Amino acid sequence: MVDFFRRALRKLDKLNTEQRNELLSSAIGEINLFENVLNSIDMGILVCDESDNLIMVNKCALRLIPMNYIEGVKLRSAITDEKIVEMLKDILANRERVTDKEIDVQNQGRNRLLSVNIVPLVEDKRITGTLIYVEDITEKRKGEARLRRAENLASLTTLAAGVAHEIKNPLGSISIHLQLLQKALAKKIDVTDGKTDKYFDVLKEEVDRLNRIVVDFLFAVRPMNLELREGDLNKLISQIMDFVRFEMEQSKIMCLLELDENLPKIQIDERYMKQAILNLVKNAQAAMPEGGVFTIATNFVDNEIRILICDTGNGIENEYLSKIFEPYFTTRETGTGLGLTQVYKIIREHNGEIIVDSQPQTGTEFKISLPLPQKETKLLDFTESNSNKGDNP
């Protein structure tokens, strides 16, 4: 439509009054449609020129952002919320590109959580202004919080049921051996002759077992207090493999390391991350009782560090794949069923993701993704990348 009006303007002197009026009416209609679309969008939109003067604001932006809008006024002068002004000051001065910046504001008597995005307006490979779009994510975050509470409650219920099941056996054993000890004492057996030692040994063993159940339960339900420091995942993985290699080789398992030399360092709690990876290594070893091939690979893709942990073991049945991270779920005869739950929790606490792919009698593959904090991206970089696209069709 813009091209049509440009062609019409070039022939304006050849148009009669009626044709000019029709052209003007068409232009007004297009502008009206454009404004209606902008005002109907459930997202605040602000447009500034290259000097950061406001040239367009839709109705949603006026509802979300405390401001006194006058066309042509400086953006920072129009906005009355000091937190937003402070945030925009450095961003606009440095020509930064911002994605999903969250900020709390109060407007029209309501507290809102806003997600702010700032991108350049580019024309002919040149920045001509700034586009700011703002979304009210208050209800979205409340919904996510409700969902997390529901998930936590469901997990806690499962954990409680699992603990109740787990403690029945040691409590039963303790009860039986206390009765045996009571009978022995009733018969006035000399406890110093060693005949009752086996009862005490069982009691001690079962108390230790109960303690482990409680410790595992507390790990699963308590918030983790991560101590994040810059760490080298390749180095951490190499240390783990040095620790388990002899045992793996004794089990006829060949270990392969495929580590990306360009892997950047990342903020992690090495103690917990080592525990998570070691749990997956031990699971892989248990899945290959007759031997096989175990592989750990790392790479850096799409601003994410990815860790691939594979084995050629027994695999997992499809019906169990969706349950393996649930507390106390296990397909093995031994183990608490909390190992993978702990792995999942540790990875999630690092803002990561873990997924599993497995085929029975073929093997299992765990994929861990750990995001790097996004670096600041300048608007200039954006225009340069667009320029390159234009030069290389």
mmCIF file with all atom_site columns, N, CA, C and O in Angstrom, residues 224-273:
data_model
loop_
_atom_site.group_PDB
_atom_site.id
_atom_site.type_symbol
_atom_site.label_atom_id
_atom_site.label_alt_id
_atom_site.label_comp_id
_atom_site.label_asym_id
_atom_site.label_entity_id
_atom_site.label_seq_id
_atom_site.pdbx_PDB_ins_code
_atom_site.Cartn_x
_atom_site.Cartn_y
_atom_site.Cartn_z
_atom_site.occupancy
_atom_site.B_iso_or_equiv
_atom_site.pdbx_formal_charge
_atom_site.auth_seq_id
_atom_site.auth_comp_id
_atom_site.auth_asym_id
_atom_site.auth_atom_id
_atom_site.pdbx_PDB_model_num
ATOM 1   N N  . MET A 1 224 ? 17.127 -26.112 47.459 1.00 0.00 ? 224 MET A N  1
ATOM 2   C CA . MET A 1 224 ? 18.579 -26.253 47.395 1.00 0.00 ? 224 MET A CA 1
ATOM 3   C C  . MET A 1 224 ? 19.238 -24.888 47.538 1.00 0.00 ? 224 MET A C  1
ATOM 4   O O  . MET A 1 224 ? 18.781 -23.914 46.939 1.00 0.00 ? 224 MET A O  1
ATOM 5   N N  . ASN A 1 225 ? 20.284 -24.848 48.318 1.00 0.00 ? 225 ASN A N  1
ATOM 6   C CA . ASN A 1 225 ? 21.039 -23.612 48.498 1.00 0.00 ? 225 ASN A CA 1
ATOM 7   C C  . ASN A 1 225 ? 22.296 -23.687 47.621 1.00 0.00 ? 225 ASN A C  1
ATOM 8   O O  . ASN A 1 225 ? 23.358 -24.095 48.069 1.00 0.00 ? 225 ASN A O  1
ATOM 9   N N  . LEU A 1 226 ? 22.121 -23.313 46.351 1.00 0.00 ? 226 LEU A N  1
ATOM 10  C CA . LEU A 1 226 ? 23.231 -23.420 45.408 1.00 0.00 ? 226 LEU A CA 1
ATOM 11  C C  . LEU A 1 226 ? 24.296 -22.370 45.699 1.00 0.00 ? 226 LEU A C  1
ATOM 12  O O  . LEU A 1 226 ? 23.981 -21.221 46.009 1.00 0.00 ? 226 LEU A O  1
ATOM 13  N N  . GLU A 1 227 ? 25.539 -22.775 45.595 1.00 0.00 ? 227 GLU A N  1
ATOM 14  C CA . GLU A 1 227 ? 26.667 -21.855 45.678 1.00 0.00 ? 227 GLU A CA 1
ATOM 15  C C  . GLU A 1 227 ? 27.297 -21.787 44.289 1.00 0.00 ? 227 GLU A C  1
ATOM 16  O O  . GLU A 1 227 ? 28.180 -22.588 43.954 1.00 0.00 ? 227 GLU A O  1
ATOM 17  N N  . LEU A 1 228 ? 26.803 -20.860 43.490 1.00 0.00 ? 228 LEU A N  1
ATOM 18  C CA . LEU A 1 228 ? 27.209 -20.795 42.083 1.00 0.00 ? 228 LEU A CA 1
ATOM 19  C C  . LEU A 1 228 ? 28.563 -20.122 41.936 1.00 0.00 ? 228 LEU A C  1
ATOM 20  O O  . LEU A 1 228 ? 28.796 -19.042 42.470 1.00 0.00 ? 228 LEU A O  1
ATOM 21  N N  . ARG A 1 229 ? 29.426 -20.798 41.199 1.00 0.00 ? 229 ARG A N  1
ATOM 22  C CA . ARG A 1 229 ? 30.735 -20.238 40.858 1.00 0.00 ? 229 ARG A CA 1
ATOM 23  C C  . ARG A 1 229 ? 31.037 -20.617 39.409 1.00 0.00 ? 229 ARG A C  1
ATOM 24  O O  . ARG A 1 229 ? 30.516 -21.606 38.903 1.00 0.00 ? 229 ARG A O  1
ATOM 25  N N  . GLU A 1 230 ? 31.900 -19.822 38.799 1.00 0.00 ? 230 GLU A N  1
ATOM 26  C CA . GLU A 1 230 ? 32.273 -20.141 37.416 1.00 0.00 ? 230 GLU A CA 1
ATOM 27  C C  . GLU A 1 230 ? 33.005 -21.479 37.380 1.00 0.00 ? 230 GLU A C  1
ATOM 28  O O  . GLU A 1 230 ? 33.992 -21.675 38.081 1.00 0.00 ? 230 GLU A O  1
ATOM 29  N N  . GLY A 1 231 ? 32.489 -22.401 36.577 1.00 0.00 ? 231 GLY A N  1
ATOM 30  C CA . GLY A 1 231 ? 33.069 -23.740 36.555 1.00 0.00 ? 231 GLY A CA 1
ATOM 31  C C  . GLY A 1 231 ? 33.294 -24.243 35.145 1.00 0.00 ? 231 GLY A C  1
ATOM 32  O O  . GLY A 1 231 ? 32.669 -23.782 34.188 1.00 0.00 ? 231 GLY A O  1
ATOM 33  N N  . ASP A 1 232 ? 34.181 -25.205 35.025 1.00 0.00 ? 232 ASP A N  1
ATOM 34  C CA . ASP A 1 232 ? 34.533 -25.833 33.749 1.00 0.00 ? 232 ASP A CA 1
ATOM 35  C C  . ASP A 1 232 ? 33.900 -27.222 33.727 1.00 0.00 ? 232 ASP A C  1
ATOM 36  O O  . ASP A 1 232 ? 34.368 -28.142 34.408 1.00 0.00 ? 232 ASP A O  1
ATOM 37  N N  . LEU A 1 233 ? 32.829 -27.384 32.935 1.00 0.00 ? 233 LEU A N  1
ATOM 38  C CA . LEU A 1 233 ? 32.121 -28.658 32.903 1.00 0.00 ? 233 LEU A CA 1
ATOM 39  C C  . LEU A 1 233 ? 32.975 -29.769 32.304 1.00 0.00 ? 233 LEU A C  1
ATOM 40  O O  . LEU A 1 233 ? 32.893 -30.924 32.728 1.00 0.00 ? 233 LEU A O  1
ATOM 41  N N  . ASN A 1 234 ? 33.780 -29.438 31.304 1.00 0.00 ? 234 ASN A N  1
ATOM 42  C CA . ASN A 1 234 ? 34.664 -30.454 30.728 1.00 0.00 ? 234 ASN A CA 1
ATOM 43  C C  . ASN A 1 234 ? 35.608 -31.028 31.785 1.00 0.00 ? 234 ASN A C  1
ATOM 44  O O  . ASN A 1 234 ? 35.822 -32.238 31.861 1.00 0.00 ? 234 ASN A O  1
ATOM 45  N N  . LYS A 1 235 ? 36.176 -30.143 32.587 1.00 0.00 ? 235 LYS A N  1
ATOM 46  C CA . LYS A 1 235 ? 37.089 -30.582 33.646 1.00 0.00 ? 235 LYS A CA 1
ATOM 47  C C  . LYS A 1 235 ? 36.361 -31.432 34.674 1.00 0.00 ? 235 LYS A C  1
ATOM 48  O O  . LYS A 1 235 ? 36.869 -32.479 35.117 1.00 0.00 ? 235 LYS A O  1
ATOM 49  N N  . LEU A 1 236 ? 35.158 -31.004 35.053 1.00 0.00 ? 236 LEU A N  1
ATOM 50  C CA . LEU A 1 236 ? 34.365 -31.740 36.039 1.00 0.00 ? 236 LEU A CA 1
ATOM 51  C C  . LEU A 1 236 ? 34.038 -33.144 35.527 1.00 0.00 ? 236 LEU A C  1
ATOM 52  O O  . LEU A 1 236 ? 34.164 -34.135 36.256 1.00 0.00 ? 236 LEU A O  1
ATOM 53  N N  . ILE A 1 237 ? 33.623 -33.229 34.250 1.00 0.00 ? 237 ILE A N  1
ATOM 54  C CA . ILE A 1 237 ? 33.279 -34.528 33.657 1.00 0.00 ? 237 ILE A CA 1
ATOM 55  C C  . ILE A 1 237 ? 34.512 -35.421 33.572 1.00 0.00 ? 237 ILE A C  1
ATOM 56  O O  . ILE A 1 237 ? 34.450 -36.625 33.854 1.00 0.00 ? 237 ILE A O  1
ATOM 57  N N  . SER A 1 238 ? 35.642 -34.849 33.201 1.00 0.00 ? 238 SER A N  1
ATOM 58  C CA . SER A 1 238 ? 36.892 -35.628 33.125 1.00 0.00 ? 238 SER A CA 1
ATOM 59  C C  . SER A 1 238 ? 37.265 -36.196 34.491 1.00 0.00 ? 238 SER A C  1
ATOM 60  O O  . SER A 1 238 ? 37.716 -37.347 34.608 1.00 0.00 ? 238 SER A O  1
ATOM 61  N N  . GLN A 1 239 ? 37.080 -35.392 35.546 1.00 0.00 ? 239 GLN A N  1
ATOM 62  C CA . GLN A 1 239 ? 37.375 -35.869 36.899 1.00 0.00 ? 239 GLN A CA 1
ATOM 63  C C  . GLN A 1 239 ? 36.466 -37.032 37.286 1.00 0.00 ? 239 GLN A C  1
ATOM 64  O O  . GLN A 1 239 ? 36.913 -38.012 37.895 1.00 0.00 ? 239 GLN A O  1
ATOM 65  N N  . ILE A 1 240 ? 35.187 -36.933 36.937 1.00 0.00 ? 240 ILE A N  1
ATOM 66  C CA . ILE A 1 240 ? 34.252 -38.015 37.238 1.00 0.00 ? 240 ILE A CA 1
ATOM 67  C C  . ILE A 1 240 ? 34.657 -39.295 36.509 1.00 0.00 ? 240 ILE A C  1
ATOM 68  O O  . ILE A 1 240 ? 34.670 -40.385 37.081 1.00 0.00 ? 240 ILE A O  1
ATOM 69  N N  . MET A 1 241 ? 35.015 -39.150 35.236 1.00 0.00 ? 241 MET A N  1
ATOM 70  C CA . MET A 1 241 ? 35.380 -40.327 34.459 1.00 0.00 ? 241 MET A CA 1
ATOM 71  C C  . MET A 1 241 ? 36.683 -40.947 34.945 1.00 0.00 ? 241 MET A C  1
ATOM 72  O O  . MET A 1 241 ? 36.839 -42.174 34.919 1.00 0.00 ? 241 MET A O  1
ATOM 73  N N  . ASP A 1 242 ? 37.624 -40.135 35.397 1.00 0.00 ? 242 ASP A N  1
ATOM 74  C CA . ASP A 1 242 ? 38.846 -40.680 35.988 1.00 0.00 ? 242 ASP A CA 1
ATOM 75  C C  . ASP A 1 242 ? 38.521 -41.503 37.237 1.00 0.00 ? 242 ASP A C  1
ATOM 76  O O  . ASP A 1 242 ? 39.165 -42.527 37.513 1.00 0.00 ? 242 ASP A O  1
ATOM 77  N N  . PHE A 1 243 ? 37.507 -41.055 37.972 1.00 0.00 ? 243 PHE A N  1
ATOM 78  C CA . PHE A 1 243 ? 37.097 -41.716 39.202 1.00 0.00 ? 243 PHE A CA 1
ATOM 79  C C  . PHE A 1 243 ? 36.433 -43.069 38.939 1.00 0.00 ? 243 PHE A C  1
ATOM 80  O O  . PHE A 1 243 ? 36.645 -44.041 39.696 1.00 0.00 ? 243 PHE A O  1
ATOM 81  N N  . VAL A 1 244 ? 35.627 -43.177 37.860 1.00 0.00 ? 244 VAL A N  1
ATOM 82  C CA . VAL A 1 244 ? 34.849 -44.405 37.625 1.00 0.00 ? 244 VAL A CA 1
ATOM 83  C C  . VAL A 1 244 ? 35.444 -45.295 36.536 1.00 0.00 ? 244 VAL A C  1
ATOM 84  O O  . VAL A 1 244 ? 34.961 -46.410 36.331 1.00 0.00 ? 244 VAL A O  1
ATOM 85  N N  . ARG A 1 245 ? 36.467 -44.807 35.829 1.00 0.00 ? 245 ARG A N  1
ATOM 86  C CA . ARG A 1 245 ? 36.946 -45.539 34.649 1.00 0.00 ? 245 ARG A CA 1
ATOM 87  C C  . ARG A 1 245 ? 37.366 -46.983 34.976 1.00 0.00 ? 245 ARG A C  1
ATOM 88  O O  . ARG A 1 245 ? 36.994 -47.925 34.261 1.00 0.00 ? 245 ARG A O  1
ATOM 89  N N  . PHE A 1 246 ? 38.159 -47.164 36.043 1.00 0.00 ? 246 PHE A N  1
ATOM 90  C CA . PHE A 1 246 ? 38.637 -48.511 36.375 1.00 0.00 ? 246 PHE A CA 1
ATOM 91  C C  . PHE A 1 246 ? 37.466 -49.455 36.637 1.00 0.00 ? 246 PHE A C  1
ATOM 92  O O  . PHE A 1 246 ? 37.429 -50.583 36.126 1.00 0.00 ? 246 PHE A O  1
ATOM 93  N N  . GLU A 1 247 ? 36.505 -48.989 37.422 1.00 0.00 ? 247 GLU A N  1
ATOM 94  C CA . GLU A 1 247 ? 35.343 -49.820 37.735 1.00 0.00 ? 247 GLU A CA 1
ATOM 95  C C  . GLU A 1 247 ? 34.536 -50.138 36.477 1.00 0.00 ? 247 GLU A C  1
ATOM 96  O O  . GLU A 1 247 ? 34.053 -51.268 36.314 1.00 0.00 ? 247 GLU A O  1
ATOM 97  N N  . MET A 1 248 ? 34.410 -49.158 35.573 1.00 0.00 ? 248 MET A N  1
ATOM 98  C CA . MET A 1 248 ? 33.676 -49.378 34.321 1.00 0.00 ? 248 MET A CA 1
ATOM 99  C C  . MET A 1 248 ? 34.407 -50.403 33.450 1.00 0.00 ? 248 MET A C  1
ATOM 100 O O  . MET A 1 248 ? 33.779 -51.293 32.865 1.00 0.00 ? 248 MET A O  1
ATOM 101 N N  . GLU A 1 249 ? 35.721 -50.262 33.363 1.00 0.00 ? 249 GLU A N  1
ATOM 102 C CA . GLU A 1 249 ? 36.493 -51.206 32.549 1.00 0.00 ? 249 GLU A CA 1
ATOM 103 C C  . GLU A 1 249 ? 36.430 -52.615 33.122 1.00 0.00 ? 249 GLU A C  1
ATOM 104 O O  . GLU A 1 249 ? 36.405 -53.597 32.373 1.00 0.00 ? 249 GLU A O  1
ATOM 105 N N  . GLN A 1 250 ? 36.385 -52.716 34.448 1.00 0.00 ? 250 GLN A N  1
ATOM 106 C CA . GLN A 1 250 ? 36.230 -54.024 35.090 1.00 0.00 ? 250 GLN A CA 1
ATOM 107 C C  . GLN A 1 250 ? 34.889 -54.654 34.737 1.00 0.00 ? 250 GLN A C  1
ATOM 108 O O  . GLN A 1 250 ? 34.749 -55.876 34.727 1.00 0.00 ? 250 GLN A O  1
ATOM 109 N N  . SER A 1 251 ? 33.911 -53.802 34.452 1.00 0.00 ? 251 SER A N  1
ATOM 110 C CA . SER A 1 251 ? 32.578 -54.276 34.053 1.00 0.00 ? 251 SER A CA 1
ATOM 111 C C  . SER A 1 251 ? 32.461 -54.432 32.536 1.00 0.00 ? 251 SER A C  1
ATOM 112 O O  . SER A 1 251 ? 31.355 -54.546 32.001 1.00 0.00 ? 251 SER A O  1
ATOM 113 N N  . LYS A 1 252 ? 33.614 -54.388 31.842 1.00 0.00 ? 252 LYS A N  1
ATOM 114 C CA . LYS A 1 252 ? 33.684 -54.537 30.375 1.00 0.00 ? 252 LYS A CA 1
ATOM 115 C C  . LYS A 1 252 ? 32.919 -53.428 29.653 1.00 0.00 ? 252 LYS A C  1
ATOM 116 O O  . LYS A 1 252 ? 32.259 -53.654 28.634 1.00 0.00 ? 252 LYS A O  1
ATOM 117 N N  . ILE A 1 253 ? 32.989 -52.222 30.204 1.00 0.00 ? 253 ILE A N  1
ATOM 118 C CA . ILE A 1 253 ? 32.333 -51.059 29.591 1.00 0.00 ? 253 ILE A CA 1
ATOM 119 C C  . ILE A 1 253 ? 33.405 -50.137 29.026 1.00 0.00 ? 253 ILE A C  1
ATOM 120 O O  . ILE A 1 253 ? 34.308 -49.710 29.743 1.00 0.00 ? 253 ILE A O  1
ATOM 121 N N  . MET A 1 254 ? 33.302 -49.854 27.727 1.00 0.00 ? 254 MET A N  1
ATOM 122 C CA . MET A 1 254 ? 34.239 -48.935 27.088 1.00 0.00 ? 254 MET A CA 1
ATOM 123 C C  . MET A 1 254 ? 33.724 -47.508 27.248 1.00 0.00 ? 254 MET A C  1
ATOM 124 O O  . MET A 1 254 ? 32.561 -47.213 26.940 1.00 0.00 ? 254 MET A O  1
ATOM 125 N N  . CYS A 1 255 ? 34.572 -46.615 27.752 1.00 0.00 ? 255 CYS A N  1
ATOM 126 C CA . CYS A 1 255 ? 34.172 -45.227 28.013 1.00 0.00 ? 255 CYS A CA 1
ATOM 127 C C  . CYS A 1 255 ? 34.707 -44.308 26.917 1.00 0.00 ? 255 CYS A C  1
ATOM 128 O O  . CYS A 1 255 ? 35.905 -44.346 26.588 1.00 0.00 ? 255 CYS A O  1
ATOM 129 N N  . LEU A 1 256 ? 33.826 -43.483 26.372 1.00 0.00 ? 256 LEU A N  1
ATOM 130 C CA . LEU A 1 256 ? 34.206 -42.525 25.343 1.00 0.00 ? 256 LEU A CA 1
ATOM 131 C C  . LEU A 1 256 ? 33.901 -41.111 25.831 1.00 0.00 ? 256 LEU A C  1
ATOM 132 O O  . LEU A 1 256 ? 32.796 -40.846 26.333 1.00 0.00 ? 256 LEU A O  1
ATOM 133 N N  . LEU A 1 257 ? 34.872 -40.210 25.676 1.00 0.00 ? 257 LEU A N  1
ATOM 134 C CA . LEU A 1 257 ? 34.679 -38.797 26.013 1.00 0.00 ? 257 LEU A CA 1
ATOM 135 C C  . LEU A 1 257 ? 34.781 -37.974 24.734 1.00 0.00 ? 257 LEU A C  1
ATOM 136 O O  . LEU A 1 257 ? 35.772 -38.069 24.007 1.00 0.00 ? 257 LEU A O  1
ATOM 137 N N  . GLU A 1 258 ? 33.735 -37.184 24.453 1.00 0.00 ? 258 GLU A N  1
ATOM 138 C CA . GLU A 1 258 ? 33.730 -36.310 23.280 1.00 0.00 ? 258 GLU A CA 1
ATOM 139 C C  . GLU A 1 258 ? 33.419 -34.894 23.762 1.00 0.00 ? 258 GLU A C  1
ATOM 140 O O  . GLU A 1 258 ? 32.272 -34.439 23.730 1.00 0.00 ? 258 GLU A O  1
ATOM 141 N N  . LEU A 1 259 ? 34.449 -34.212 24.241 1.00 0.00 ? 259 LEU A N  1
ATOM 142 C CA . LEU A 1 259 ? 34.263 -32.914 24.890 1.00 0.00 ? 259 LEU A CA 1
ATOM 143 C C  . LEU A 1 259 ? 34.617 -31.781 23.940 1.00 0.00 ? 259 LEU A C  1
ATOM 144 O O  . LEU A 1 259 ? 35.671 -31.791 23.303 1.00 0.00 ? 259 LEU A O  1
ATOM 145 N N  . ASP A 1 260 ? 33.725 -30.812 23.861 1.00 0.00 ? 260 ASP A N  1
ATOM 146 C CA . ASP A 1 260 ? 33.921 -29.637 23.018 1.00 0.00 ? 260 ASP A CA 1
ATOM 147 C C  . ASP A 1 260 ? 35.003 -28.742 23.626 1.00 0.00 ? 260 ASP A C  1
ATOM 148 O O  . ASP A 1 260 ? 34.830 -28.208 24.726 1.00 0.00 ? 260 ASP A O  1
ATOM 149 N N  . GLU A 1 261 ? 36.097 -28.566 22.903 1.00 0.00 ? 261 GLU A N  1
ATOM 150 C CA . GLU A 1 261 ? 37.208 -27.765 23.433 1.00 0.00 ? 261 GLU A CA 1
ATOM 151 C C  . GLU A 1 261 ? 36.842 -26.298 23.601 1.00 0.00 ? 261 GLU A C  1
ATOM 152 O O  . GLU A 1 261 ? 37.468 -25.575 24.372 1.00 0.00 ? 261 GLU A O  1
ATOM 153 N N  . ASN A 1 262 ? 35.825 -25.836 22.853 1.00 0.00 ? 262 ASN A N  1
ATOM 154 C CA . ASN A 1 262 ? 35.416 -24.423 22.912 1.00 0.00 ? 262 ASN A CA 1
ATOM 155 C C  . ASN A 1 262 ? 34.257 -24.198 23.885 1.00 0.00 ? 262 ASN A C  1
ATOM 156 O O  . ASN A 1 262 ? 33.618 -23.142 23.839 1.00 0.00 ? 262 ASN A O  1
ATOM 157 N N  . LEU A 1 263 ? 34.016 -25.168 24.757 1.00 0.00 ? 263 LEU A N  1
ATOM 158 C CA . LEU A 1 263 ? 32.916 -25.032 25.708 1.00 0.00 ? 263 LEU A CA 1
ATOM 159 C C  . LEU A 1 263 ? 33.200 -23.878 26.669 1.00 0.00 ? 263 LEU A C  1
ATOM 160 O O  . LEU A 1 263 ? 34.244 -23.857 27.325 1.00 0.00 ? 263 LEU A O  1
ATOM 161 N N  . PRO A 1 264 ? 32.285 -22.890 26.757 1.00 0.00 ? 264 PRO A N  1
ATOM 162 C CA . PRO A 1 264 ? 32.530 -21.772 27.691 1.00 0.00 ? 264 PRO A CA 1
ATOM 163 C C  . PRO A 1 264 ? 32.307 -22.207 29.134 1.00 0.00 ? 264 PRO A C  1
ATOM 164 O O  . PRO A 1 264 ? 31.632 -23.197 29.412 1.00 0.00 ? 264 PRO A O  1
ATOM 165 N N  . LYS A 1 265 ? 32.872 -21.454 30.056 1.00 0.00 ? 265 LYS A N  1
ATOM 166 C CA . LYS A 1 265 ? 32.628 -21.713 31.472 1.00 0.00 ? 265 LYS A CA 1
ATOM 167 C C  . LYS A 1 265 ? 31.222 -21.234 31.836 1.00 0.00 ? 265 LYS A C  1
ATOM 168 O O  . LYS A 1 265 ? 30.657 -20.376 31.173 1.00 0.00 ? 265 LYS A O  1
ATOM 169 N N  . ILE A 1 266 ? 30.686 -21.801 32.907 1.00 0.00 ? 266 ILE A N  1
ATOM 170 C CA . ILE A 1 266 ? 29.306 -21.510 33.283 1.00 0.00 ? 266 ILE A CA 1
ATOM 171 C C  . ILE A 1 266 ? 29.200 -21.469 34.801 1.00 0.00 ? 266 ILE A C  1
ATOM 172 O O  . ILE A 1 266 ? 29.986 -22.094 35.513 1.00 0.00 ? 266 ILE A O  1
ATOM 173 N N  . GLN A 1 267 ? 28.205 -20.718 35.290 1.00 0.00 ? 267 GLN A N  1
ATOM 174 C CA . GLN A 1 267 ? 27.963 -20.625 36.728 1.00 0.00 ? 267 GLN A CA 1
ATOM 175 C C  . GLN A 1 267 ? 27.245 -21.890 37.213 1.00 0.00 ? 267 GLN A C  1
ATOM 176 O O  . GLN A 1 267 ? 26.103 -22.141 36.837 1.00 0.00 ? 267 GLN A O  1
ATOM 177 N N  . ILE A 1 268 ? 27.943 -22.697 38.020 1.00 0.00 ? 268 ILE A N  1
ATOM 178 C CA . ILE A 1 268 ? 27.352 -23.927 38.537 1.00 0.00 ? 268 ILE A CA 1
ATOM 179 C C  . ILE A 1 268 ? 27.778 -24.137 39.985 1.00 0.00 ? 268 ILE A C  1
ATOM 180 O O  . ILE A 1 268 ? 28.731 -23.533 40.448 1.00 0.00 ? 268 ILE A O  1
ATOM 181 N N  . ASP A 1 269 ? 27.033 -24.996 40.664 1.00 0.00 ? 269 ASP A N  1
ATOM 182 C CA . ASP A 1 269 ? 27.458 -25.505 41.955 1.00 0.00 ? 269 ASP A CA 1
ATOM 183 C C  . ASP A 1 269 ? 28.109 -26.853 41.661 1.00 0.00 ? 269 ASP A C  1
ATOM 184 O O  . ASP A 1 269 ? 27.417 -27.850 41.392 1.00 0.00 ? 269 ASP A O  1
ATOM 185 N N  . GLU A 1 270 ? 29.432 -26.894 41.668 1.00 0.00 ? 270 GLU A N  1
ATOM 186 C CA . GLU A 1 270 ? 30.155 -28.090 41.228 1.00 0.00 ? 270 GLU A CA 1
ATOM 187 C C  . GLU A 1 270 ? 29.807 -29.319 42.066 1.00 0.00 ? 270 GLU A C  1
ATOM 188 O O  . GLU A 1 270 ? 29.753 -30.434 41.560 1.00 0.00 ? 270 GLU A O  1
ATOM 189 N N  . ARG A 1 271 ? 29.558 -29.100 43.352 1.00 0.00 ? 271 ARG A N  1
ATOM 190 C CA . ARG A 1 271 ? 29.238 -30.231 44.236 1.00 0.00 ? 271 ARG A CA 1
ATOM 191 C C  . ARG A 1 271 ? 27.967 -30.939 43.775 1.00 0.00 ? 271 ARG A C  1
ATOM 192 O O  . ARG A 1 271 ? 27.951 -32.162 43.613 1.00 0.00 ? 271 ARG A O  1
ATOM 193 N N  . TYR A 1 272 ? 26.908 -30.162 43.525 1.00 0.00 ? 272 TYR A N  1
ATOM 194 C CA . TYR A 1 272 ? 25.640 -30.763 43.097 1.00 0.00 ? 272 TYR A CA 1
ATOM 195 C C  . TYR A 1 272 ? 25.708 -31.262 41.658 1.00 0.00 ? 272 TYR A C  1
ATOM 196 O O  . TYR A 1 272 ? 25.155 -32.327 41.331 1.00 0.00 ? 272 TYR A O  1
ATOM 197 N N  . MET A 1 273 ? 26.364 -30.504 40.774 1.00 0.00 ? 273 MET A N  1
ATOM 198 C CA . MET A 1 273 ? 26.444 -30.924 39.383 1.00 0.00 ? 273 MET A CA 1
ATOM 199 C C  . MET A 1 273 ? 27.222 -32.235 39.259 1.00 0.00 ? 273 MET A C  1
ATOM 200 O O  . MET A 1 273 ? 26.868 -33.112 38.465 1.00 0.00 ? 273 MET A O  1
#
